[in-house]
Coordinates of C-alpha atoms and ligand atoms in Angstrom, one line a residue:
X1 CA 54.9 176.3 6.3
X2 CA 57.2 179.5 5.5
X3 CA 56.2 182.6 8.1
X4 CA 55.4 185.7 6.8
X5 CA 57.9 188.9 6.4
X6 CA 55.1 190.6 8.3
X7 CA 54.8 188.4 11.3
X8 CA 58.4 188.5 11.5
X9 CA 58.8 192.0 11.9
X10 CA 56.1 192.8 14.1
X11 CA 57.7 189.9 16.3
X12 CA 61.2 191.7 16.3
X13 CA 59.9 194.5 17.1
X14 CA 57.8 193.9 19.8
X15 CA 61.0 191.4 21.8
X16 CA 64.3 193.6 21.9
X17 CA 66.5 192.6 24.3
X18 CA 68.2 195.7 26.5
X19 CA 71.5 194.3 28.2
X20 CA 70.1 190.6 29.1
X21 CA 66.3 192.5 29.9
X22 CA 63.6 191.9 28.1
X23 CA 61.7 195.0 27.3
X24 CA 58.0 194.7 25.8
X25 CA 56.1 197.5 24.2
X26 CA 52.1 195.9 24.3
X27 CA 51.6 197.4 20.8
X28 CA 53.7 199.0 18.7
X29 CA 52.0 202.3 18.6
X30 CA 51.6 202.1 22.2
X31 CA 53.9 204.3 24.6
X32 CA 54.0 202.1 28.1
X33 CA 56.7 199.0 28.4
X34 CA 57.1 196.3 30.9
X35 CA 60.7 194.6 31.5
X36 CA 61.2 190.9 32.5
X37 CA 64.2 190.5 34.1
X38 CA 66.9 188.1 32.8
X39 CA 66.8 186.0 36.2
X40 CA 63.9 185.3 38.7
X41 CA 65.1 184.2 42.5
X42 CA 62.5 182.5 44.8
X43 CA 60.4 184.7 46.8
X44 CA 60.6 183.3 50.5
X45 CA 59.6 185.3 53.2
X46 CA 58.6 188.0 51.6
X47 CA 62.6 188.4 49.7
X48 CA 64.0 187.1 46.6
X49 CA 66.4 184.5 47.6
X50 CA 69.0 182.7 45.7
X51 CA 67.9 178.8 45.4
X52 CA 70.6 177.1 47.2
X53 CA 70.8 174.9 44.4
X54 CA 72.2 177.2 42.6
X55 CA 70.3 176.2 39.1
X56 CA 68.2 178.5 36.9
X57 CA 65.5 176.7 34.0
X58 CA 65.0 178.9 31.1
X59 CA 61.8 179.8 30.2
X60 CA 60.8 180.2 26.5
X61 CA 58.2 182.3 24.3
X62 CA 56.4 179.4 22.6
X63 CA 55.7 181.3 19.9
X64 CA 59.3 182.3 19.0
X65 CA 61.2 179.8 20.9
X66 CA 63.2 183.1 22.3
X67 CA 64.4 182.4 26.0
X68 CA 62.6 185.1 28.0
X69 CA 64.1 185.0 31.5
X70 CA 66.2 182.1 33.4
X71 CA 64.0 180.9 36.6
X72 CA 65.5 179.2 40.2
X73 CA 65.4 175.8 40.5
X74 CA 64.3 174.6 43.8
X75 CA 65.5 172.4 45.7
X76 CA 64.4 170.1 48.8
X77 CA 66.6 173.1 51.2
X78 CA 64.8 175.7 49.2
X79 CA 61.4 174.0 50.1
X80 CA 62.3 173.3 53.6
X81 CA 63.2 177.0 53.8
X82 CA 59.7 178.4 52.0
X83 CA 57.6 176.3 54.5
X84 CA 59.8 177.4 57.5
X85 CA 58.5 181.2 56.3
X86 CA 55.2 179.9 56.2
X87 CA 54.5 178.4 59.2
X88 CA 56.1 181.3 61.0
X89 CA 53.8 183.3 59.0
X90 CA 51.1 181.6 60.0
X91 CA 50.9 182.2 64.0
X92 CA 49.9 185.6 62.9
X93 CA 48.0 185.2 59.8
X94 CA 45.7 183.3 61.6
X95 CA 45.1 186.1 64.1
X96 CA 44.5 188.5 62.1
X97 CA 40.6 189.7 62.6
X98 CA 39.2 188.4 59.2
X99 CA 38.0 191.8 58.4
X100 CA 42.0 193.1 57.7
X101 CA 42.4 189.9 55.9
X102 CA 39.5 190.3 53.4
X103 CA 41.2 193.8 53.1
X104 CA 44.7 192.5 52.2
X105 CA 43.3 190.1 49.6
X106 CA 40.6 192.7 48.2
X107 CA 44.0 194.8 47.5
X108 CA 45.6 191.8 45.8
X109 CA 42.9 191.9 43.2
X110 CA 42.5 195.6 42.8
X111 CA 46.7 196.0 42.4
X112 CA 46.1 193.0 40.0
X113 CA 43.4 195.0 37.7
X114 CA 45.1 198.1 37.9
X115 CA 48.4 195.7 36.4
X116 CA 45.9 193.9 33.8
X117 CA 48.0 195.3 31.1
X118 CA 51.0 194.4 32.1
X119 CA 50.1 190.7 33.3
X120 CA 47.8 190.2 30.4
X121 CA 51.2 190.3 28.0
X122 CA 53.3 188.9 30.2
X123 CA 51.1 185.6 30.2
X124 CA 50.3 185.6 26.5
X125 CA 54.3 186.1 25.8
X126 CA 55.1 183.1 28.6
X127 CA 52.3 180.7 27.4
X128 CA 51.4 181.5 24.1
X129 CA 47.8 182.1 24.4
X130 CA 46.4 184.6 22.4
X131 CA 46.4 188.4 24.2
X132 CA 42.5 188.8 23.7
X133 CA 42.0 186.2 25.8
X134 CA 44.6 186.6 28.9
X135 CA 42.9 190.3 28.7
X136 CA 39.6 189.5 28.4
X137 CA 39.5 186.6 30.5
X138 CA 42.5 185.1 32.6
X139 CA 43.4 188.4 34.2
X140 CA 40.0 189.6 34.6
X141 CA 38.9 186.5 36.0
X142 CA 42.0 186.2 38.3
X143 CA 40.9 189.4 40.0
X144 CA 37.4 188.3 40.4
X145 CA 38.7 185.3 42.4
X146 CA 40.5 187.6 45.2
X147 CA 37.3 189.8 44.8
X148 CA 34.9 187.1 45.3
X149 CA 36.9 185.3 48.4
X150 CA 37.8 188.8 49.9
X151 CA 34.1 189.5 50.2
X152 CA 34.6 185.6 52.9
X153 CA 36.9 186.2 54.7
X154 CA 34.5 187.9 57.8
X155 CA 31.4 186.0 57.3
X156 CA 33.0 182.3 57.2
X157 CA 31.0 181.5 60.1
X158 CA 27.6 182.6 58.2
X159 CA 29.1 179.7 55.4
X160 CA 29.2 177.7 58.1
X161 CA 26.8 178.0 60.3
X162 CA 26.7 176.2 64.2
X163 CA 30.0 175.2 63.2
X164 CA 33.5 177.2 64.0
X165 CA 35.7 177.3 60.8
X166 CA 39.3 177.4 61.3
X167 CA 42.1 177.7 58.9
X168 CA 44.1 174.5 58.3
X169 CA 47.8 175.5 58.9
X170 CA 50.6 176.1 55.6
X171 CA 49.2 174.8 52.5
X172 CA 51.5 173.5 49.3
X173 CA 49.6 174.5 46.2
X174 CA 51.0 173.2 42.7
X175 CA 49.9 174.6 39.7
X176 CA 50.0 173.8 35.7
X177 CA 50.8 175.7 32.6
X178 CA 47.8 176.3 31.1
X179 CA 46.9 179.0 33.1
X180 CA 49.2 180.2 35.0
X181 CA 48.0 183.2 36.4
X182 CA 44.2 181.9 36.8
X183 CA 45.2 178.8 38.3
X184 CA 47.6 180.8 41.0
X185 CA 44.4 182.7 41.9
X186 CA 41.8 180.0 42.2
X187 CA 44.4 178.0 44.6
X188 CA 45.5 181.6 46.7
X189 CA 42.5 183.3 47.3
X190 CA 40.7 180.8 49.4
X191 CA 43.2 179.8 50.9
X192 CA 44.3 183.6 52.5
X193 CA 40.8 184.3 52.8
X194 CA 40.5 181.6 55.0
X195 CA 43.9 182.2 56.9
X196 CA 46.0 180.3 55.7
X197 CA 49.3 180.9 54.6
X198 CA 50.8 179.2 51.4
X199 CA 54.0 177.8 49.3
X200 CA 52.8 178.2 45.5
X201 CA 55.0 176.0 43.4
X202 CA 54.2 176.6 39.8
X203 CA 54.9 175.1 36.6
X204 CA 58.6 175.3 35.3
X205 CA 57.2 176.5 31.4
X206 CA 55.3 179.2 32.7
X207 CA 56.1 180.8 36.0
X208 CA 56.3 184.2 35.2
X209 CA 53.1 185.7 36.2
X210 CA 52.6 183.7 39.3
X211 CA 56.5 185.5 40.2
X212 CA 55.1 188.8 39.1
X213 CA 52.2 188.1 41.6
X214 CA 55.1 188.2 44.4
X215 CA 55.2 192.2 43.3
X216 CA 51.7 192.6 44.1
X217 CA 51.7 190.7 47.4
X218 CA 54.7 193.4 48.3
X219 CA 52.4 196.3 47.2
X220 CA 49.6 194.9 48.7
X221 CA 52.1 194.9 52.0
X222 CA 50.8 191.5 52.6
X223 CA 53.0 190.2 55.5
X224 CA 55.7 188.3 54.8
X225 CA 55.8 184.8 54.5
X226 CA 51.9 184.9 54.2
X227 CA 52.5 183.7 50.4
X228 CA 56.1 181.8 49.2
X229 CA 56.7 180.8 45.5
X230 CA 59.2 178.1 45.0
X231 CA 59.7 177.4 41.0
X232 CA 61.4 174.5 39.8
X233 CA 60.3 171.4 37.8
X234 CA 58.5 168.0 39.1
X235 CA 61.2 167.4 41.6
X236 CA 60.1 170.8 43.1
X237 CA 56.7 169.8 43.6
X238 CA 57.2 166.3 44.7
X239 CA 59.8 168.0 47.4
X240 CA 57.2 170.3 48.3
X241 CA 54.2 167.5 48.3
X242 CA 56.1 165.3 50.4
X243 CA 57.6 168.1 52.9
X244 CA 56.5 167.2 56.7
X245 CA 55.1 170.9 57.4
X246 CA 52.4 171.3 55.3
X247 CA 48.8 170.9 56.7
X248 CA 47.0 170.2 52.8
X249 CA 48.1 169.8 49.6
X250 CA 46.2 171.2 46.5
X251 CA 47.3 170.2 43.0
X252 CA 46.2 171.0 39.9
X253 CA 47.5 168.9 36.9
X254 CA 47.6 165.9 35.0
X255 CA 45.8 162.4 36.0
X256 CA 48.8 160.6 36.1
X257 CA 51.0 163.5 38.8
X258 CA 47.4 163.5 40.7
X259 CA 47.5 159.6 41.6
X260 CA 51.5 159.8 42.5
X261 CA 50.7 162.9 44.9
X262 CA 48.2 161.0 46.1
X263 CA 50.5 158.1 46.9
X264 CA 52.9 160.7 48.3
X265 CA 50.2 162.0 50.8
X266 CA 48.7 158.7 51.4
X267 CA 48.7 157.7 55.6
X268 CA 50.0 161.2 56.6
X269 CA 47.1 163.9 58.1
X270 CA 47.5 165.8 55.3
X271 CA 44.4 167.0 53.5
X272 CA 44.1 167.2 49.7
X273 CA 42.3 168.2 46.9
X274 CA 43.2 167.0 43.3
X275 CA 42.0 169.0 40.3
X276 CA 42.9 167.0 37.0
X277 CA 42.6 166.1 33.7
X278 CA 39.5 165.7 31.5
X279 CA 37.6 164.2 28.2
X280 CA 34.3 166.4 28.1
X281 CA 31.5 165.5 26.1
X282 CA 29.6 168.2 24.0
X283 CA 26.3 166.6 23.2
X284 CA 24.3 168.6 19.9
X285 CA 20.5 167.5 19.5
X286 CA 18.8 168.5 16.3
X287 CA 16.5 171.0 18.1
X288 CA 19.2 172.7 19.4
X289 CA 20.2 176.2 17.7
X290 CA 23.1 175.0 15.3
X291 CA 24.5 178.4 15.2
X292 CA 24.9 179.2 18.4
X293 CA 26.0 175.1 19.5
X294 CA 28.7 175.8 16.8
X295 CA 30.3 178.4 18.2
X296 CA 29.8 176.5 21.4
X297 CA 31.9 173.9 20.2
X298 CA 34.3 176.4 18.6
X299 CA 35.2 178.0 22.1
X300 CA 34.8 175.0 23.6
X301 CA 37.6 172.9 22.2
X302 CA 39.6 175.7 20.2
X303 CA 39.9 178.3 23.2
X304 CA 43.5 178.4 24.3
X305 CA 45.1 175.5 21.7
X306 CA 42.8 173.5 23.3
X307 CA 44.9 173.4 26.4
X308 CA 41.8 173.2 29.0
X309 CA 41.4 170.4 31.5
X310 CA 37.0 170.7 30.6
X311 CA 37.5 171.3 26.9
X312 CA 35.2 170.0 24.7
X313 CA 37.3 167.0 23.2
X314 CA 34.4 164.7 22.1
X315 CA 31.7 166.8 19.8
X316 CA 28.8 163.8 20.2
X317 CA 25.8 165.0 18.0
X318 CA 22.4 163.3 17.0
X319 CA 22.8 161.7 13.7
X320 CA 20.0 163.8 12.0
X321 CA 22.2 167.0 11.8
X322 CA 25.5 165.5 11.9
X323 CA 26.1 166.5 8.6
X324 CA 24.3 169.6 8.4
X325 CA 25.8 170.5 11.6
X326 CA 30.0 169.3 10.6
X327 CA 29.3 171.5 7.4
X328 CA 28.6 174.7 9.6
X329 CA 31.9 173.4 11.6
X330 CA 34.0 173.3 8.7
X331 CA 33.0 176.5 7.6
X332 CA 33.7 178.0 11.2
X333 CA 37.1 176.3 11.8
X334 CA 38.3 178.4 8.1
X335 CA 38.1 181.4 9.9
X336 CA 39.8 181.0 13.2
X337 CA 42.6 182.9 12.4
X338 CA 46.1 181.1 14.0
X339 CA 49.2 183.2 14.6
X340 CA 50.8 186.1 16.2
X341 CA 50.0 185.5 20.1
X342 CA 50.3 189.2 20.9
X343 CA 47.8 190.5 17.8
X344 CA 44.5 191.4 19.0
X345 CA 43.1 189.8 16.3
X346 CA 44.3 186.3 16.7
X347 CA 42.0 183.4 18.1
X348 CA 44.2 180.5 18.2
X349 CA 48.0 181.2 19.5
X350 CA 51.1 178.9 20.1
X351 CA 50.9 175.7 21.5
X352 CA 52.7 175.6 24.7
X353 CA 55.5 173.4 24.7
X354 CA 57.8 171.5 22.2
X355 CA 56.7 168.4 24.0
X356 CA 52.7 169.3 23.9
X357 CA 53.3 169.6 20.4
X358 CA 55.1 165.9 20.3
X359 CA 52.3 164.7 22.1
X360 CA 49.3 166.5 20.3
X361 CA 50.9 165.2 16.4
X362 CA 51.2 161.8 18.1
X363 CA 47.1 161.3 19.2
X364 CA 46.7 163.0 15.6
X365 CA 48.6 160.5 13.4
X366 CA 46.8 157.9 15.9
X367 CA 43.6 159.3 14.9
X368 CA 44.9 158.7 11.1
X369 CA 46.4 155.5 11.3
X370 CA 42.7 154.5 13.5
X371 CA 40.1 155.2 10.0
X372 CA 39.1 158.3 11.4
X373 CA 38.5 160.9 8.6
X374 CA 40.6 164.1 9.3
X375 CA 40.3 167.9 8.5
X376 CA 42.4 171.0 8.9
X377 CA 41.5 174.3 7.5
X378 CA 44.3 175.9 5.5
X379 CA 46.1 178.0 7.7
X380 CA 49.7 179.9 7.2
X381 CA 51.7 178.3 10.2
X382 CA 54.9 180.2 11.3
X383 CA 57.8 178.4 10.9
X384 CA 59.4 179.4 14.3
X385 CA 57.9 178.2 17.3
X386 CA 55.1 175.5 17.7
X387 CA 52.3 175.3 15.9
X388 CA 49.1 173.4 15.1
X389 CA 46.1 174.1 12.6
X390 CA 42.6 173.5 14.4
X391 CA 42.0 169.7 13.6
X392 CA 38.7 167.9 13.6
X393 CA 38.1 164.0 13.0
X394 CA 34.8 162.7 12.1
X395 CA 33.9 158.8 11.8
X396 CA 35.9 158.9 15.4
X397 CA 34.8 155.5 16.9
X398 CA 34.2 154.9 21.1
X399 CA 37.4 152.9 21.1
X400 CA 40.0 155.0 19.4
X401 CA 42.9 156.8 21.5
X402 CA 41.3 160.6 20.2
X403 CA 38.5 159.1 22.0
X404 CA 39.5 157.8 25.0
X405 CA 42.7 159.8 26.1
X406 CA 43.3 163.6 26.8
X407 CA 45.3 165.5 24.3
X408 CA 45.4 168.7 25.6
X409 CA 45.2 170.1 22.1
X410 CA 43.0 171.6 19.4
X411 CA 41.5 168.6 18.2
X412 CA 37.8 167.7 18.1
X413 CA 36.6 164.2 17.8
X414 CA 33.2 163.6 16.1
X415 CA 30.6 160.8 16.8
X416 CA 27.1 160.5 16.8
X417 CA 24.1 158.9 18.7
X418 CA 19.9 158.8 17.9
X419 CA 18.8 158.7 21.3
X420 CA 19.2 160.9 24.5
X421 CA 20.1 157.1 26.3
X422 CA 22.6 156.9 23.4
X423 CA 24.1 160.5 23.9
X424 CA 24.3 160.0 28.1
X425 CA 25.6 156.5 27.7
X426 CA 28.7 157.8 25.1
X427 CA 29.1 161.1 27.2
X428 CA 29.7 158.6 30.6
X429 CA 31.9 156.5 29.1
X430 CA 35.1 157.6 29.3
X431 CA 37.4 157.3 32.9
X432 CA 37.6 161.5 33.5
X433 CA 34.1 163.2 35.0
X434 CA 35.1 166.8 35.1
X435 CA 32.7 168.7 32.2
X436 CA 30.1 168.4 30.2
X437 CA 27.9 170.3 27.7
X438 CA 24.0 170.2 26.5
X439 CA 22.6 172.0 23.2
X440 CA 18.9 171.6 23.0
X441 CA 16.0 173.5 22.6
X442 CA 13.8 171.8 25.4
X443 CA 14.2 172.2 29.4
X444 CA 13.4 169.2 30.6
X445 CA 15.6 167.6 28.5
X446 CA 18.6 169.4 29.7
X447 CA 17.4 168.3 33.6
X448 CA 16.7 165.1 32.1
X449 CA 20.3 165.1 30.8
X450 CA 22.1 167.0 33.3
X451 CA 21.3 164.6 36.2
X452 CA 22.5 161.4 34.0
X453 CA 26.2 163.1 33.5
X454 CA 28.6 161.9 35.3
X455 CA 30.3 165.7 35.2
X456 CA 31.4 168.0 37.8
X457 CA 30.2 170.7 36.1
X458 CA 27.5 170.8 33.3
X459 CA 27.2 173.5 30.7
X460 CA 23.7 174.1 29.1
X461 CA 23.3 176.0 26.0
X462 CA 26.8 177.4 26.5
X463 CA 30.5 175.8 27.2
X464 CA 33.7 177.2 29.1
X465 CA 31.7 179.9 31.4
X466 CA 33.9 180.6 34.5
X467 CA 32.8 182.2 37.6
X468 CA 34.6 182.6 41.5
X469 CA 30.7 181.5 42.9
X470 CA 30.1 178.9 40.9
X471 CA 32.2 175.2 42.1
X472 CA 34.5 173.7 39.7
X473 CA 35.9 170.2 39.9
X474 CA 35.4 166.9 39.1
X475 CA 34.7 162.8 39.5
X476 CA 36.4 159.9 38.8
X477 CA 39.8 160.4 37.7
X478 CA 39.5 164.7 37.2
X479 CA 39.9 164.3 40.7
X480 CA 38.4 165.4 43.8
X481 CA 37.2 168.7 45.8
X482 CA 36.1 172.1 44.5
X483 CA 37.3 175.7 43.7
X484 CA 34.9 178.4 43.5
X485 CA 32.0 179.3 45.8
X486 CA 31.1 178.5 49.1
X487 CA 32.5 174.6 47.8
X488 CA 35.7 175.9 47.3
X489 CA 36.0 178.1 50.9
X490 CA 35.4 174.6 52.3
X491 CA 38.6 173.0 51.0
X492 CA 40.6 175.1 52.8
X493 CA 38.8 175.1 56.9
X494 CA 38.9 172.7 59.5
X495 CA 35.4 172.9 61.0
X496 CA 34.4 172.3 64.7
X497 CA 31.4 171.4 66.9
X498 CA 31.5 174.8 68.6
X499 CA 28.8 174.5 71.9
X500 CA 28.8 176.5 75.3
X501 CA 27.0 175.5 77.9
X502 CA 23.0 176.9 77.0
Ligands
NAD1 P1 51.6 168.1 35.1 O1 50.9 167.2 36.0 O2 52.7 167.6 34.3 O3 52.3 169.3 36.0 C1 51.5 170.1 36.9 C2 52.4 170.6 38.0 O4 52.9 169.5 38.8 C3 53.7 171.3 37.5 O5 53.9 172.4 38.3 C4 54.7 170.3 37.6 O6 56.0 170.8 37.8 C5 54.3 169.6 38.9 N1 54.8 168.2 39.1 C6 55.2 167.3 38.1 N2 55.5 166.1 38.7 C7 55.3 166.3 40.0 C8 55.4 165.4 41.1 N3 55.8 164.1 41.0 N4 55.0 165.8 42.4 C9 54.5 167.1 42.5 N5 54.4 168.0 41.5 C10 54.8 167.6 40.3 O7 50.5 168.8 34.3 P2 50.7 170.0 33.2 O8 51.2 169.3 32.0 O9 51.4 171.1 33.8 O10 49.2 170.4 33.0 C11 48.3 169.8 32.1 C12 47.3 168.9 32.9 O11 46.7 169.7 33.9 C13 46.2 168.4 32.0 O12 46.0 167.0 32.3 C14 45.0 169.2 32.4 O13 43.8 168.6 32.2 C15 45.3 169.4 33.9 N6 44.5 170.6 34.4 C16 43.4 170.4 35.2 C17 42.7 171.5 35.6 C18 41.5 171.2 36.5 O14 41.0 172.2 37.1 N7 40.9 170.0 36.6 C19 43.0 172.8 35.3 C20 44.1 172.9 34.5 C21 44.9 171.8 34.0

């Protein structure tokens, strides 16, 4: 559909590009700009270095397909060369008394609110995700992780008591697009806290917040070498996964890059934790209140395209309100308002990636071609960049692909059940086990519910709530391990039987 004369001006006038620099002005009325340089190096040992490759991968605006800064490309050297850093790093990381550590990582996130801004529109131009929610929730939340794991650092032996934690050597932490920044922070902060030190690799579509990070750490003065960031594509990673050096491997990404990491690792001492893809179930019962689930189910499958390992995929609700209850949804999904990333107003921005966008229209015309019954609100969809109206199916059946497999999208699929050993049994069966949510009136039931879901995480009369205490992760194939907590401090220590002689 044609864009609007509107959108395109407040677009050009928001991107101008200074001498191969990207400038930004946040608003238009606003007065303070940001620059992204035309060409990122790696950050090794606490420098920019050249990638002895000597390749650069563009990285686009998804929303205006513009080219927004050229990013190194490393290579097997480069990663040799980032792990060298850390190890050497590491001999006196390690030593550090924890209480200068939890200082060096509570200044990580106070540099990183005082920059919220900055990274905020820096994130939502990268990834396309609307600016109202990298400010109210990815940068935000990114701080509160170094917060929360500063706050560790000294009392790890209280965490783990009669038992002497220790940090596990130079950890290779690989991260996905769909949040860039938040994902950077749940993998870093445990691991510094703990004393660790750490090569970050992540994705190639949306590195630039996790490279702006490398500005903070040299605010911060963190010492160099304590944190490396190697960009690059999947050949980076699988370099990086497979490099002799490293003590654990944490990876966050798809099912399918989980199980060949897993190969890569297998019969090495390596530890790892695998954080991966998902299918949640949002289970409605009639007593539930049907204003509230809706805009559950709204944030739950429409927040950030959709994009979200625990979205809320499958909407499974009791057959007595389904109608009632797809009405209300209907009515909702006409006034999410898609668009303009960078407007305030927006709820639903770009989707990430030409290919995301291949893969999303694919499930959807599979979802057609199936019997499923299909609705779109109308929406004015720009004509540059990519795109895609909120999308719900109904009549979806337990065997069809929008079902079954993960499309990393905005698309809801509808079914229904009659009884609570209906809802559990549809909500288990599907291969991923990472989230799950409950909308009903009545406590026990929820118990009742919750301990029958085969979900790392369970959300109960609310859906996509985040905290650094609370464990996130999953079972069957979403992986293994947890981030957040006191769960999440223990991925990343080696613990030992400390006795002396009584
Ligand atoms: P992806 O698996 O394609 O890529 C993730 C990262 O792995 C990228 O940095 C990529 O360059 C790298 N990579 C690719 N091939 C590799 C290899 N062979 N060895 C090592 N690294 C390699 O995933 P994506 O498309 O970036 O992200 C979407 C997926 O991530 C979805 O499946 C989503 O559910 C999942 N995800 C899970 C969580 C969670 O906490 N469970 C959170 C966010 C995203």
């Amino acid at each position: 559909m044609a864009k609007t004369d509107k959108s395109e001006n407040k677009a050009a006038a928001r991107e101008l590009a200074f001498g191969g620099v990207w400038q930004y002005a946040p608003s238009i009325e606003g007065t303070d700009h940001f620059t992204i340089q035309a060409r990122h190096e790696l950050f090794v040992g606490g420098e920019w270095v050249k990638p002895k490759t000597g390749e650069y991968l563009p990285t686009i605006n998804p929303a205006t397909e513009s080219v927004l800064s050229e990013v190194a490309m490393a290579g097997a050297k480069d990663v040799d060369r980032a792990v060298a850093a850390a190890q050497q790093a590491f001999v006196g990381w390690r030593r550090l008394p924890a209480e200068q550590r939890a200082r060096y990582v509570f200044r990580i996130a106070r540099i990183l609110l005082e920059r919220a801004r900055e990274f905020a529109c820096l994130e939502t131009l990268d990834n396309g995700k609307p600016i109202k929610e990298t400010r109210d929730v990815d940068v935000p939340l990114a701080a509160q992780h170094f917060f929360h794991h500063a706050g560790w650092a000294d009392k790890l032996d209280l965490l783990f008591p009669g038992q002497h934690p220790e940090p596990l050597g130079v950890i290779g932490q690989v991260i996905p697009w769909n949040f860039p920044l938040l994902m950077a922070a749940w993998k870093l902060a445990p691991a510094l806290a703990a004393g660790n030190t750490v090569v970050l690799k992540p994705a190639e579509s949306s590195p630039l917040t996790a490279l702006r990070l490398a500005e903070v750490f040299q605010q911060a003065e963190l010492p160099p070498g304590v944190v490396n960031i190697v960009t690059g594509d999947g050949r980076t990673g699988a370099a990086l996964v497979r490099h002799p050096g490293l003590a654990k491997v944490a990876f966050t990404g798809s099912t399918e890059v989980g199980k060949e990491i897993q190969r890569a690792v297998a019969g090495r001492s390596v530890e790892l934790t695998l954080e991966l893809g998902g299918k949640a179930a949002h289970l409605v019962f009639e007593d539930a209140a049907l204003d509230q689930a809706v805009e559950g189910v709204v944030r739950g499958i429409f927040f950030n395209q959709g994009h979200v390992c625990c979205a809320g995929s499958r909407l499974i609700v009791q057959e007595s309100v389904h109608d009632l209850f797809v009405d209300k949804l209907r009515r909702r999904m006409q006034r999410i308002r898609v668009g303009d990333p960078m407007d305030k107003n927006t709820d639903m921005g770009a989707i990430h990636s030409a290919a995301q966008l291949a893969r999303i229209v694919e499930l959807v015309q599979s979802g057609v071609d199936e019997g499923a019954e299909l609705f779109q609100p109308r929406c004015e969809l720009p004509a540059k960049g990519f795109w895609f109206a909120p999308t719900m199916f109904t009549g979806v059946g337990q065997t069809h692909r929008i079902c079954r497999e993960e499309i990393f999208g905005p698309v809801l699929s509808v079914s229904t059940f009659r009884t609570p050993e209906e809802a559990v049994e549809k909500a288990n069966n599907t291969s991923y086990g990472l989230s799950a949510g409950i909308w009903t009136d009545k406590g026990a039931r929820i118990l009742w519910l919750a301990s029958r879901m085969k979900a790392g995480v369970v959300w109960n009369n609310t859906f996509n709530r985040f905290d650094a205490a609370s464990p996130f992760g999953g079972f069957k194939e979403s992986g293994f391990g947890r981030e957040g907590g006191r769960q999440g401090m223990r991925a990343y220590v080696r613990l030992k039987g400390a006795l002396s002689p009584g």
